[in-house]
Amino acid sequence: MTSAQFPHHTAEPQHGLPPAASGLELTKVHGTGARRVIALDRVSVAFQRGQFTAIMGPSGSGKSTLMQCLAGLDAPTSGSARIGAMELSRLSDRQLTRLRRERIGFIFQSFHLLPTLTVAENITLPLGIAGRRPDPQWLDQVVTTLGLTDRLTHRPGELSGGQQQRVACARALAGRPEIVFADEPTGNLDTRSGAEVLSLLGQMVHHMGQTIVMVTHDPVAAAYADRVVFLADGHIVDDLWKPETSQLLKRMQRSAVPRGQQPHG
Ligand code: ADP
Ligand code: MG
């Protein structure tokens, strides 16, 4: 795959800055012998700042593995991953933990909120752990955008699933990270609250300049993104700019057909 084929797939600097995150020839092999699985096969990809990108593909295509290698949660078997200009393999475990804490936000399918803390305390907890003080103006903007202003003193147990995931989004964004990685953030939500969360993530990118990379197998969710990188069998097989849901549904159906049985043309 070349960047000429996929114009948004370039690792070229933008406004003199390196991409927010990038992977070069990332390969990840899980297990050995008969259990050996190549989850990622020499994947190169770059994510520009201020864009909302979805990594899409069928279950088992390597989406989560790619995200974990890019975000320094897992080490690739070969190849390199960067956050900004920093190559992750050069960092010690301690430095890597610090980089994740200070420069990356994470959102997962399950919200991972602490039930005994208030919404406000949950949102600022990672900053507190990092010994950082929140920027009150930024935090206020995040809380307002995510519609949490009148929920700050509530406990997670008093909130709906959609509200809890909005709290997890606020927590990921509170430290104004360079990039937010979200793995199936709407996987536990009903359609309506899922749509709400996705549209709010879009607003964080388009109105507040955040950079978000979201893993999803759901074409409806992926259609909220500016760009959709399509994975199949550990390879990038498509890179689409502002695709329609219908286009993604078709792409997904095509990918569901086992290799070797694809119709020609
Ligand atoms: P996706 O997120 O697209 O569903 P994953 O990245 O989770 O895919 O997995 C890609 C492939 O790697 C799958 O075949 C999966 O079974 C395998 N895999 C993922 N994690 C592990 C692991 N820790 N040990 C063994 N195999 C794994
Ligand atoms: Mg996954």
Short mmCIF file of C-alpha atoms and ligand atoms in Angstrom, two decimals:
data_model
loop_
_atom_site.label_atom_id
_atom_site.label_comp_id
_atom_site.label_asym_id
_atom_site.label_seq_id
_atom_site.Cartn_x
_atom_site.Cartn_y
_atom_site.Cartn_z
CA MET A 1 0.00 0.00 0.00
CA THR A 2 1.45 3.34 -0.99
CA SER A 3 0.50 6.84 0.08
CA ALA A 4 -0.25 7.66 -3.57
CA GLN A 5 -3.03 5.08 -3.41
CA PHE A 6 -4.34 6.45 -0.12
CA PRO A 7 -3.80 10.22 -0.03
CA HIS A 8 -4.71 10.55 3.68
CA HIS A 9 -2.35 7.79 4.58
CA THR A 10 0.72 9.99 4.30
CA ALA A 11 3.25 10.36 7.09
CA GLU A 12 4.32 13.78 5.76
CA PRO A 13 4.43 16.56 8.38
CA GLN A 14 1.39 18.85 8.46
CA HIS A 15 1.99 22.55 9.25
CA GLY A 16 5.55 21.52 10.12
CA LEU A 17 4.32 19.12 12.81
CA PRO A 18 4.60 15.34 12.62
CA PRO A 19 1.31 13.40 12.59
CA ALA A 20 -0.32 12.94 16.01
CA ALA A 21 0.40 9.21 15.79
CA SER A 22 1.90 6.93 13.20
CA GLY A 23 2.94 3.37 12.63
CA LEU A 24 5.59 2.15 10.23
CA GLU A 25 5.51 -1.47 9.05
CA LEU A 26 3.81 -2.57 12.26
CA THR A 27 3.69 -6.34 12.61
CA LYS A 28 2.24 -8.15 15.60
CA VAL A 29 2.39 -11.91 15.99
CA HIS A 30 0.45 -13.53 18.83
CA GLY A 31 1.24 -17.04 20.07
CA THR A 32 3.57 -19.67 18.59
CA GLY A 33 3.38 -22.91 16.60
CA ALA A 34 -0.15 -23.97 15.64
CA ARG A 35 -1.51 -21.05 17.66
CA ARG A 36 0.53 -18.44 15.82
CA VAL A 37 -1.67 -15.56 14.63
CA ILE A 38 -0.42 -12.62 12.59
CA ALA A 39 -2.71 -9.93 13.96
CA LEU A 40 -0.98 -7.12 12.05
CA ASP A 41 1.07 -7.54 8.91
CA ARG A 42 3.38 -4.60 8.10
CA VAL A 43 0.79 -1.88 8.60
CA SER A 44 1.88 1.70 7.91
CA VAL A 45 -0.51 4.48 8.79
CA ALA A 46 -0.45 8.07 10.06
CA PHE A 47 -3.08 10.13 11.83
CA GLN A 48 -3.11 13.88 11.24
CA ARG A 49 -3.94 16.35 13.97
CA GLY A 50 -7.48 17.70 14.20
CA GLN A 51 -9.03 14.71 12.44
CA PHE A 52 -11.54 12.13 13.56
CA THR A 53 -10.45 8.76 12.16
CA ALA A 54 -12.21 5.43 12.47
CA ILE A 55 -10.33 2.14 12.21
CA MET A 56 -12.92 -0.24 10.88
CA GLY A 57 -13.00 -3.89 9.96
CA PRO A 58 -14.56 -7.22 10.86
CA SER A 59 -14.01 -8.88 14.21
CA GLY A 60 -10.48 -10.28 14.44
CA SER A 61 -9.11 -8.04 11.66
CA GLY A 62 -6.53 -6.49 14.01
CA LYS A 63 -8.19 -3.19 14.95
CA SER A 64 -7.57 -3.39 18.70
CA THR A 65 -4.05 -4.70 18.17
CA LEU A 66 -3.27 -1.75 15.88
CA MET A 67 -4.65 0.71 18.41
CA GLN A 68 -2.70 -0.87 21.26
CA CYS A 69 0.57 -0.79 19.31
CA LEU A 70 0.00 2.85 18.29
CA ALA A 71 -0.87 3.92 21.83
CA GLY A 72 2.00 2.14 23.55
CA LEU A 73 -0.28 -0.33 25.35
CA ASP A 74 1.37 -3.23 23.51
CA ALA A 75 4.71 -3.59 21.73
CA PRO A 76 4.75 -4.61 18.06
CA THR A 77 6.76 -7.70 17.09
CA SER A 78 8.47 -5.51 14.50
CA GLY A 79 8.06 -2.06 13.04
CA SER A 80 7.77 1.18 14.93
CA ALA A 81 5.05 3.37 16.40
CA ARG A 82 5.27 7.06 17.16
CA ILE A 83 3.27 9.54 19.17
CA GLY A 84 4.21 12.83 17.57
CA ALA A 85 7.94 12.59 16.94
CA MET A 86 8.54 10.16 19.82
CA GLU A 87 9.31 6.60 18.83
CA LEU A 88 7.76 4.39 21.48
CA SER A 89 10.33 1.56 21.35
CA ARG A 90 12.98 4.01 22.59
CA LEU A 91 11.15 4.57 25.86
CA SER A 92 11.57 2.67 29.12
CA ASP A 93 8.40 1.29 30.75
CA ARG A 94 8.35 4.26 33.08
CA GLN A 95 8.73 6.79 30.28
CA LEU A 96 6.03 5.00 28.30
CA THR A 97 3.62 5.12 31.24
CA ARG A 98 4.30 8.82 31.56
CA LEU A 99 3.79 9.45 27.85
CA ARG A 100 0.45 7.60 27.91
CA ARG A 101 -0.63 9.54 30.96
CA GLU A 102 0.40 12.96 29.71
CA ARG A 103 -0.15 12.85 25.97
CA ILE A 104 -2.86 10.28 25.26
CA GLY A 105 -6.51 9.92 26.26
CA PHE A 106 -8.27 6.54 26.28
CA ILE A 107 -11.93 5.56 25.97
CA PHE A 108 -12.98 1.91 26.12
CA GLN A 109 -16.19 0.00 25.59
CA SER A 110 -16.73 -0.36 29.34
CA PHE A 111 -16.61 2.99 31.05
CA HIS A 112 -14.26 2.08 33.95
CA LEU A 113 -15.59 4.82 36.23
CA LEU A 114 -14.98 4.61 39.96
CA PRO A 115 -18.40 4.17 41.60
CA THR A 116 -17.55 5.91 44.87
CA LEU A 117 -16.27 9.09 43.23
CA THR A 118 -18.44 11.87 41.83
CA VAL A 119 -18.53 12.65 38.12
CA ALA A 120 -16.23 15.65 38.67
CA GLU A 121 -13.75 13.52 40.64
CA ASN A 122 -13.79 10.77 38.00
CA ILE A 123 -13.07 13.32 35.26
CA THR A 124 -10.03 14.83 36.99
CA LEU A 125 -8.68 11.62 38.56
CA PRO A 126 -6.03 10.86 35.86
CA LEU A 127 -4.79 14.46 36.01
CA GLY A 128 -4.46 14.18 39.77
CA ILE A 129 -2.50 10.93 39.43
CA ALA A 130 -0.19 12.64 36.94
CA GLY A 131 0.27 15.51 39.41
CA ARG A 132 -1.21 17.96 36.92
CA ARG A 133 -3.69 20.70 37.56
CA PRO A 134 -6.62 20.93 35.16
CA ASP A 135 -6.94 24.04 33.01
CA PRO A 136 -10.29 25.28 34.38
CA GLN A 137 -11.37 26.97 31.14
CA TRP A 138 -10.64 23.88 29.03
CA LEU A 139 -12.28 21.57 31.55
CA ASP A 140 -15.37 23.76 31.61
CA GLN A 141 -15.55 23.65 27.82
CA VAL A 142 -15.22 19.84 27.81
CA VAL A 143 -17.87 19.38 30.51
CA THR A 144 -20.25 21.79 28.76
CA THR A 145 -19.77 20.23 25.32
CA LEU A 146 -20.41 16.77 26.74
CA GLY A 147 -23.55 18.03 28.53
CA LEU A 148 -22.35 17.09 32.01
CA THR A 149 -22.62 20.46 33.77
CA ASP A 150 -25.57 19.47 35.96
CA ARG A 151 -24.23 15.96 36.65
CA LEU A 152 -20.89 16.84 38.24
CA THR A 153 -21.90 15.94 41.81
CA HIS A 154 -23.65 12.68 40.82
CA ARG A 155 -22.14 9.21 41.23
CA PRO A 156 -21.78 7.02 38.11
CA GLY A 157 -24.49 4.66 39.43
CA GLU A 158 -27.02 7.48 39.13
CA LEU A 159 -26.33 7.95 35.41
CA SER A 160 -27.48 6.18 32.26
CA GLY A 161 -24.94 4.24 30.17
CA GLY A 162 -24.73 7.07 27.65
CA GLN A 163 -24.09 9.61 30.40
CA GLN A 164 -21.43 7.37 31.95
CA GLN A 165 -19.64 7.08 28.61
CA ARG A 166 -19.80 10.88 28.25
CA VAL A 167 -18.05 11.09 31.64
CA ALA A 168 -15.38 8.67 30.36
CA CYS A 169 -14.99 10.91 27.27
CA ALA A 170 -14.58 13.99 29.49
CA ARG A 171 -11.98 12.12 31.54
CA ALA A 172 -10.06 11.20 28.37
CA LEU A 173 -10.15 14.81 27.15
CA ALA A 174 -9.59 16.62 30.46
CA GLY A 175 -5.82 16.87 30.11
CA ARG A 176 -6.11 18.14 26.51
CA PRO A 177 -4.20 15.14 25.16
CA GLU A 178 -2.52 15.20 21.77
CA ILE A 179 -4.58 12.24 20.71
CA VAL A 180 -7.50 10.21 22.04
CA PHE A 181 -7.81 6.50 21.26
CA ALA A 182 -11.26 4.97 21.62
CA ASP A 183 -11.86 1.22 21.28
CA GLU A 184 -15.52 0.44 20.44
CA PRO A 185 -16.71 3.39 22.59
CA THR A 186 -20.37 2.79 21.70
CA GLY A 187 -20.23 -1.01 22.02
CA ASN A 188 -22.20 -1.00 25.29
CA LEU A 189 -24.70 1.71 24.35
CA ASP A 190 -28.13 1.70 22.76
CA THR A 191 -28.37 3.26 19.30
CA ARG A 192 -29.56 6.65 20.50
CA SER A 193 -26.96 7.24 23.25
CA GLY A 194 -24.31 5.80 20.93
CA ALA A 195 -25.20 8.37 18.29
CA GLU A 196 -25.06 11.11 20.90
CA VAL A 197 -21.58 10.10 22.10
CA LEU A 198 -20.28 9.88 18.51
CA SER A 199 -21.64 13.26 17.56
CA LEU A 200 -20.06 14.78 20.70
CA LEU A 201 -16.71 13.18 19.85
CA GLY A 202 -17.06 14.74 16.39
CA GLN A 203 -17.66 18.14 18.00
CA MET A 204 -14.55 17.77 20.15
CA VAL A 205 -12.57 17.32 16.93
CA HIS A 206 -14.27 19.89 14.72
CA HIS A 207 -14.90 22.67 17.25
CA MET A 208 -12.09 22.11 19.74
CA GLY A 209 -9.29 20.79 17.56
CA GLN A 210 -8.90 17.40 19.23
CA THR A 211 -7.50 14.36 17.40
CA ILE A 212 -9.46 11.14 17.80
CA VAL A 213 -8.79 7.64 16.51
CA MET A 214 -11.71 5.30 17.11
CA VAL A 215 -11.81 1.54 16.61
CA THR A 216 -15.21 0.17 15.58
CA HIS A 217 -16.75 -2.70 13.66
CA ASP A 218 -19.94 -0.66 13.20
CA PRO A 219 -20.35 1.15 9.84
CA VAL A 220 -22.89 3.54 11.38
CA ALA A 221 -20.37 4.58 14.05
CA ALA A 222 -17.51 4.82 11.54
CA ALA A 223 -19.57 7.19 9.35
CA TYR A 224 -19.19 9.90 12.04
CA ALA A 225 -15.44 10.01 11.31
CA ASP A 226 -13.70 12.22 8.72
CA ARG A 227 -11.66 9.30 7.55
CA VAL A 228 -12.12 5.55 7.75
CA VAL A 229 -9.14 3.19 7.62
CA PHE A 230 -10.36 -0.28 6.77
CA LEU A 231 -8.56 -3.35 8.12
CA ALA A 232 -8.98 -6.96 7.01
CA ASP A 233 -6.76 -9.86 8.09
CA GLY A 234 -4.15 -7.55 9.59
CA HIS A 235 -3.82 -5.39 6.46
CA ILE A 236 -5.11 -1.95 5.54
CA VAL A 237 -7.35 -2.64 2.57
CA ASP A 238 -9.01 0.76 2.22
CA ASP A 239 -8.64 4.35 3.35
CA LEU A 240 -11.77 6.42 2.77
CA TRP A 241 -12.42 10.15 3.18
CA LYS A 242 -15.83 11.09 4.58
CA PRO A 243 -17.58 7.91 3.42
CA GLU A 244 -21.34 7.40 3.61
CA THR A 245 -22.72 4.65 5.87
CA SER A 246 -23.99 2.78 2.77
CA GLN A 247 -20.47 2.73 1.30
CA LEU A 248 -19.10 1.34 4.57
CA LEU A 249 -21.83 -1.30 4.79
CA LYS A 250 -20.92 -2.48 1.29
CA ARG A 251 -17.21 -2.49 2.15
CA MET A 252 -17.94 -4.51 5.26
CA GLN A 253 -20.00 -7.09 3.33
CA ARG A 254 -17.22 -7.46 0.80
CA SER A 255 -14.73 -8.08 3.63
CA ALA A 256 -16.95 -10.76 5.17
CA VAL A 257 -16.35 -12.96 2.08
CA PRO A 258 -13.35 -15.25 2.73
CA ARG A 259 -10.24 -14.50 0.73
CA GLY A 260 -10.04 -16.38 -2.57
CA GLN A 261 -13.82 -16.31 -2.96
CA GLN A 262 -14.12 -12.62 -3.77
CA PRO A 263 -15.86 -11.82 -7.05
CA HIS A 264 -13.53 -10.26 -9.62
CA GLY A 265 -13.87 -6.72 -10.98
P1 ADP B 1 -10.26 -6.82 16.36
O1 ADP B 1 -10.06 -5.77 17.39
O2 ADP B 1 -10.31 -6.30 14.97
O3 ADP B 1 -11.45 -7.70 16.66
P2 ADP B 1 -7.83 -7.98 17.45
O4 ADP B 1 -6.78 -6.97 17.23
O5 ADP B 1 -8.41 -8.07 18.81
O6 ADP B 1 -9.00 -7.80 16.37
O7 ADP B 1 -7.26 -9.42 17.08
C1 ADP B 1 -6.63 -9.72 15.85
C2 ADP B 1 -6.22 -11.18 15.83
O8 ADP B 1 -5.24 -11.43 16.82
C3 ADP B 1 -7.37 -12.14 16.12
O9 ADP B 1 -7.19 -13.29 15.35
C4 ADP B 1 -7.21 -12.42 17.59
O10 ADP B 1 -7.75 -13.67 17.91
C5 ADP B 1 -5.70 -12.39 17.77
N1 ADP B 1 -5.29 -11.95 19.11
C6 ADP B 1 -5.51 -10.73 19.63
N2 ADP B 1 -4.97 -10.64 20.88
C7 ADP B 1 -4.42 -11.85 21.14
C8 ADP B 1 -3.70 -12.40 22.24
N3 ADP B 1 -3.43 -11.67 23.33
N4 ADP B 1 -3.26 -13.67 22.13
C9 ADP B 1 -3.50 -14.41 21.03
N5 ADP B 1 -4.15 -13.94 19.95
C10 ADP B 1 -4.61 -12.68 19.99
MG MG B 2 -11.26 -5.26 19.10
#
